[in-house]
Amino acid sequence: MDRVPMSTRCGAIDPGVILYLLDLGITADGVRRMLYEDSGLLGLSGISHDMRKLLASPAPEAAEAVEVFVYRGGREIGSLSAALGGLDTLVFTAGIGEGSPEIRQRIAQQAAWLGLRLDPARNAAGATEIGVGPVRVLVLPADEELATAEAVYGLLRS
């Protein structure tokens, strides 16, 4: 479960938290609901799972949820870059990655030490290629349903 927090799903969590919740008498289904439906940006902010609403909100809880998301995004990029021995391309995708120039910019600032730099105009315009440094930075649409269908089709054919 070690990942960036999603809209309603938790990011990194100490496994002891799950045991603690079970010891409190919360059912396994209740813990599942907490981890997958009531956590993430929604749980951190207590306001919304929608990054657009959090960015527009003056509430400190919204700002904190955004900061955690950006921090974890930058941390994951650094961790994976270390594991891969460097970084030549970074791809932003899915809802927040495709739709939020501000979050892309803030995450790129977190990873600037790797050579990530964005062209502000191209980033704001939602261009496909938005990087201007030694690391290519792309914004690509996600089509998870198509990827799943292609994988299943490939399995059925083999």
Tab-separated table of N, CA, C and O in Angstrom, residues 19-73:
chain	number	residue	atom	x	y	z
A	19	LEU	N	-4.293	-3.306	12.233
A	19	LEU	CA	-4.499	-4.118	13.438
A	19	LEU	C	-5.168	-3.294	14.537
A	19	LEU	O	-6.063	-3.782	15.238
A	20	TYR	N	-4.769	-2.052	14.684
A	20	TYR	CA	-5.358	-1.171	15.687
A	20	TYR	C	-6.845	-0.981	15.415
A	20	TYR	O	-7.669	-1.056	16.333
A	21	LEU	N	-7.204	-0.733	14.161
A	21	LEU	CA	-8.613	-0.534	13.821
A	21	LEU	C	-9.431	-1.795	14.094
A	21	LEU	O	-10.557	-1.717	14.593
A	22	LEU	N	-8.851	-2.949	13.768
A	22	LEU	CA	-9.542	-4.206	14.059
A	22	LEU	C	-9.704	-4.398	15.564
A	22	LEU	O	-10.757	-4.846	16.034
A	23	ASP	N	-8.673	-4.049	16.344
A	23	ASP	CA	-8.747	-4.147	17.803
A	23	ASP	C	-9.817	-3.223	18.379
A	23	ASP	O	-10.382	-3.506	19.434
A	24	LEU	N	-10.087	-2.118	17.694
A	24	LEU	CA	-11.151	-1.204	18.136
A	24	LEU	C	-12.542	-1.776	17.883
A	24	LEU	O	-13.527	-1.208	18.323
A	25	GLY	N	-12.587	-2.888	17.155
A	25	GLY	CA	-13.876	-3.503	16.864
A	25	GLY	C	-14.430	-3.137	15.504
A	25	GLY	O	-15.559	-3.515	15.173
A	26	ILE	N	-13.661	-2.426	14.704
A	26	ILE	CA	-14.110	-2.105	13.352
A	26	ILE	C	-13.990	-3.377	12.524
A	26	ILE	O	-12.979	-4.079	12.583
A	27	THR	N	-15.021	-3.697	11.788
A	27	THR	CA	-15.017	-4.925	10.997
A	27	THR	C	-14.014	-4.829	9.852
A	27	THR	O	-13.591	-3.738	9.470
A	28	ALA	N	-13.666	-5.985	9.301
A	28	ALA	CA	-12.760	-6.005	8.141
A	28	ALA	C	-13.358	-5.194	6.999
A	28	ALA	O	-12.644	-4.467	6.297
A	29	ASP	N	-14.677	-5.292	6.801
A	29	ASP	CA	-15.326	-4.505	5.753
A	29	ASP	C	-15.239	-3.016	6.066
A	29	ASP	O	-15.044	-2.197	5.166
A	30	GLY	N	-15.360	-2.658	7.338
A	30	GLY	CA	-15.226	-1.256	7.732
A	30	GLY	C	-13.823	-0.728	7.483
A	30	GLY	O	-13.645	0.406	7.027
A	31	VAL	N	-12.814	-1.552	7.765
A	31	VAL	CA	-11.426	-1.157	7.510
A	31	VAL	C	-11.208	-1.015	6.006
A	31	VAL	O	-10.602	-0.051	5.542
A	32	ARG	N	-11.734	-1.961	5.229
A	32	ARG	CA	-11.621	-1.877	3.773
A	32	ARG	C	-12.248	-0.584	3.264
A	32	ARG	O	-11.668	0.123	2.452
A	33	ARG	N	-13.420	-0.262	3.757
A	33	ARG	CA	-14.107	0.968	3.350
A	33	ARG	C	-13.268	2.197	3.717
A	33	ARG	O	-13.128	3.120	2.916
A	34	MET	N	-12.682	2.189	4.909
A	34	MET	CA	-11.822	3.307	5.318
A	34	MET	C	-10.643	3.475	4.376
A	34	MET	O	-10.313	4.585	3.969
A	35	LEU	N	-9.975	2.347	4.045
A	35	LEU	CA	-8.765	2.404	3.236
A	35	LEU	C	-9.027	2.730	1.771
A	35	LEU	O	-8.202	3.368	1.123
A	36	TYR	N	-10.163	2.286	1.245
A	36	TYR	CA	-10.430	2.434	-0.184
A	36	TYR	C	-11.457	3.502	-0.542
A	36	TYR	O	-11.496	3.940	-1.688
A	37	GLU	N	-12.284	3.911	0.412
A	37	GLU	CA	-13.345	4.868	0.084
A	37	GLU	C	-13.296	6.154	0.897
A	37	GLU	O	-13.808	7.175	0.449
A	38	ASP	N	-12.712	6.105	2.075
A	38	ASP	CA	-12.744	7.262	2.970
A	38	ASP	C	-11.365	7.829	3.272
A	38	ASP	O	-11.220	8.648	4.171
A	39	SER	N	-10.346	7.407	2.543
A	39	SER	CA	-8.982	7.863	2.801
A	39	SER	C	-8.507	8.761	1.661
A	39	SER	O	-9.302	9.458	1.056
A	40	GLY	N	-7.233	8.743	1.375
A	40	GLY	CA	-6.689	9.541	0.287
A	40	GLY	C	-6.920	11.024	0.494
A	40	GLY	O	-6.898	11.524	1.622
A	41	LEU	N	-7.139	11.737	-0.598
A	41	LEU	CA	-7.366	13.182	-0.517
A	41	LEU	C	-8.589	13.504	0.328
A	41	LEU	O	-8.589	14.472	1.091
A	42	LEU	N	-9.637	12.676	0.201
A	42	LEU	CA	-10.847	12.896	0.998
A	42	LEU	C	-10.562	12.758	2.486
A	42	LEU	O	-10.929	13.621	3.281
A	43	GLY	N	-9.867	11.708	2.866
A	43	GLY	CA	-9.563	11.497	4.280
A	43	GLY	C	-8.596	12.527	4.829
A	43	GLY	O	-8.750	12.980	5.967
A	44	LEU	N	-7.617	12.905	4.038
A	44	LEU	CA	-6.641	13.904	4.495
A	44	LEU	C	-7.283	15.273	4.688
A	44	LEU	O	-6.949	15.987	5.627
A	45	SER	N	-8.169	15.633	3.783
A	45	SER	CA	-8.757	16.977	3.832
A	45	SER	C	-10.042	17.027	4.639
A	45	SER	O	-10.357	18.051	5.246
A	46	GLY	N	-10.813	15.948	4.615
A	46	GLY	CA	-12.135	15.986	5.213
A	46	GLY	C	-13.094	16.859	4.405
A	46	GLY	O	-14.196	17.160	4.851
A	47	ILE	N	-12.676	17.262	3.208
A	47	ILE	CA	-13.466	18.186	2.387
A	47	ILE	C	-13.918	17.529	1.095
A	47	ILE	O	-15.106	17.537	0.771
A	48	SER	N	-12.970	16.973	0.339
A	48	SER	CA	-13.295	16.445	-0.980
A	48	SER	C	-12.193	15.512	-1.455
A	48	SER	O	-11.052	15.608	-1.022
A	49	HIS	N	-12.568	14.656	-2.391
A	49	HIS	CA	-11.588	13.806	-3.073
A	49	HIS	C	-11.110	14.461	-4.364
A	49	HIS	O	-10.193	13.974	-5.009
A	50	ASP	N	-11.707	15.566	-4.739
A	50	ASP	CA	-11.460	16.230	-6.012
A	50	ASP	C	-10.351	17.273	-5.856
A	50	ASP	O	-10.503	18.260	-5.136
A	51	MET	N	-9.233	17.049	-6.552
A	51	MET	CA	-8.094	17.955	-6.450
A	51	MET	C	-8.474	19.380	-6.834
A	51	MET	O	-7.986	20.340	-6.239
A	52	ARG	N	-9.358	19.544	-7.819
A	52	ARG	CA	-9.773	20.897	-8.233
A	52	ARG	C	-10.424	21.641	-7.074
A	52	ARG	O	-10.143	22.814	-6.846
A	53	LYS	N	-11.273	20.960	-6.331
A	53	LYS	CA	-11.933	21.587	-5.184
A	53	LYS	C	-10.931	21.902	-4.084
A	53	LYS	O	-11.026	22.935	-3.429
A	54	LEU	N	-9.971	21.006	-3.882
A	54	LEU	CA	-8.969	21.233	-2.844
A	54	LEU	C	-8.088	22.430	-3.196
A	54	LEU	O	-7.771	23.251	-2.327
A	55	LEU	N	-7.685	22.537	-4.461
A	55	LEU	CA	-6.859	23.671	-4.875
A	55	LEU	C	-7.616	24.993	-4.750
A	55	LEU	O	-7.009	26.023	-4.469
A	56	ALA	N	-8.908	24.960	-4.931
A	56	ALA	CA	-9.720	26.185	-4.859
A	56	ALA	C	-10.122	26.545	-3.429
A	56	ALA	O	-10.530	27.671	-3.167
A	57	SER	N	-9.983	25.608	-2.516
A	57	SER	CA	-10.444	25.820	-1.144
A	57	SER	C	-9.446	26.640	-0.327
A	57	SER	O	-8.239	26.411	-0.397
A	58	PRO	N	-9.962	27.563	0.490
A	58	PRO	CA	-9.074	28.310	1.388
A	58	PRO	C	-8.769	27.557	2.692
A	58	PRO	O	-7.962	28.022	3.493
A	59	ALA	N	-9.388	26.397	2.876
A	59	ALA	CA	-9.236	25.657	4.129
A	59	ALA	C	-7.822	25.105	4.281
A	59	ALA	O	-7.263	24.546	3.332
A	60	PRO	N	-7.238	25.231	5.466
A	60	PRO	CA	-5.896	24.678	5.681
A	60	PRO	C	-5.845	23.164	5.491
A	60	PRO	O	-4.820	22.628	5.082
A	61	GLU	N	-6.948	22.479	5.766
A	61	GLU	CA	-6.986	21.025	5.578
A	61	GLU	C	-6.848	20.663	4.095
A	61	GLU	O	-6.229	19.664	3.756
A	62	ALA	N	-7.431	21.486	3.243
A	62	ALA	CA	-7.305	21.256	1.799
A	62	ALA	C	-5.858	21.457	1.369
A	62	ALA	O	-5.303	20.646	0.624
A	63	ALA	N	-5.248	22.528	1.843
A	63	ALA	CA	-3.849	22.804	1.499
A	63	ALA	C	-2.939	21.690	1.985
A	63	ALA	O	-2.001	21.287	1.281
A	64	GLU	N	-3.218	21.155	3.165
A	64	GLU	CA	-2.394	20.073	3.698
A	64	GLU	C	-2.528	18.809	2.853
A	64	GLU	O	-1.531	18.133	2.573
A	65	ALA	N	-3.746	18.485	2.423
A	65	ALA	CA	-3.942	17.309	1.574
A	65	ALA	C	-3.177	17.459	0.263
A	65	ALA	O	-2.529	16.519	-0.202
A	66	VAL	N	-3.208	18.652	-0.322
A	66	VAL	CA	-2.481	18.912	-1.562
A	66	VAL	C	-0.981	18.778	-1.319
A	66	VAL	O	-0.260	18.159	-2.111
A	67	GLU	N	-0.503	19.326	-0.211
A	67	GLU	CA	0.936	19.244	0.104
A	67	GLU	C	1.390	17.802	0.285
A	67	GLU	O	2.475	17.431	-0.171
A	68	VAL	N	0.584	16.992	0.946
A	68	VAL	CA	0.938	15.580	1.125
A	68	VAL	C	1.011	14.896	-0.233
A	68	VAL	O	1.944	14.146	-0.515
A	69	PHE	N	0.035	15.164	-1.086
A	69	PHE	CA	0.015	14.566	-2.419
A	69	PHE	C	1.263	14.952	-3.204
A	69	PHE	O	1.931	14.105	-3.795
A	70	VAL	N	1.603	16.232	-3.211
A	70	VAL	CA	2.768	16.718	-3.949
A	70	VAL	C	4.052	16.133	-3.360
A	70	VAL	O	4.928	15.659	-4.090
A	71	TYR	N	4.162	16.146	-2.044
A	71	TYR	CA	5.344	15.596	-1.386
A	71	TYR	C	5.524	14.121	-1.753
A	71	TYR	O	6.620	13.686	-2.101
A	72	ARG	N	4.442	13.348	-1.648
A	72	ARG	CA	4.531	11.918	-1.949
A	72	ARG	C	4.837	11.680	-3.424
A	72	ARG	O	5.577	10.764	-3.776
A	73	GLY	N	4.276	12.518	-4.302
A	73	GLY	CA	4.601	12.389	-5.725
A	73	GLY	C	6.078	12.602	-5.971
A	73	GLY	O	6.734	11.807	-6.659
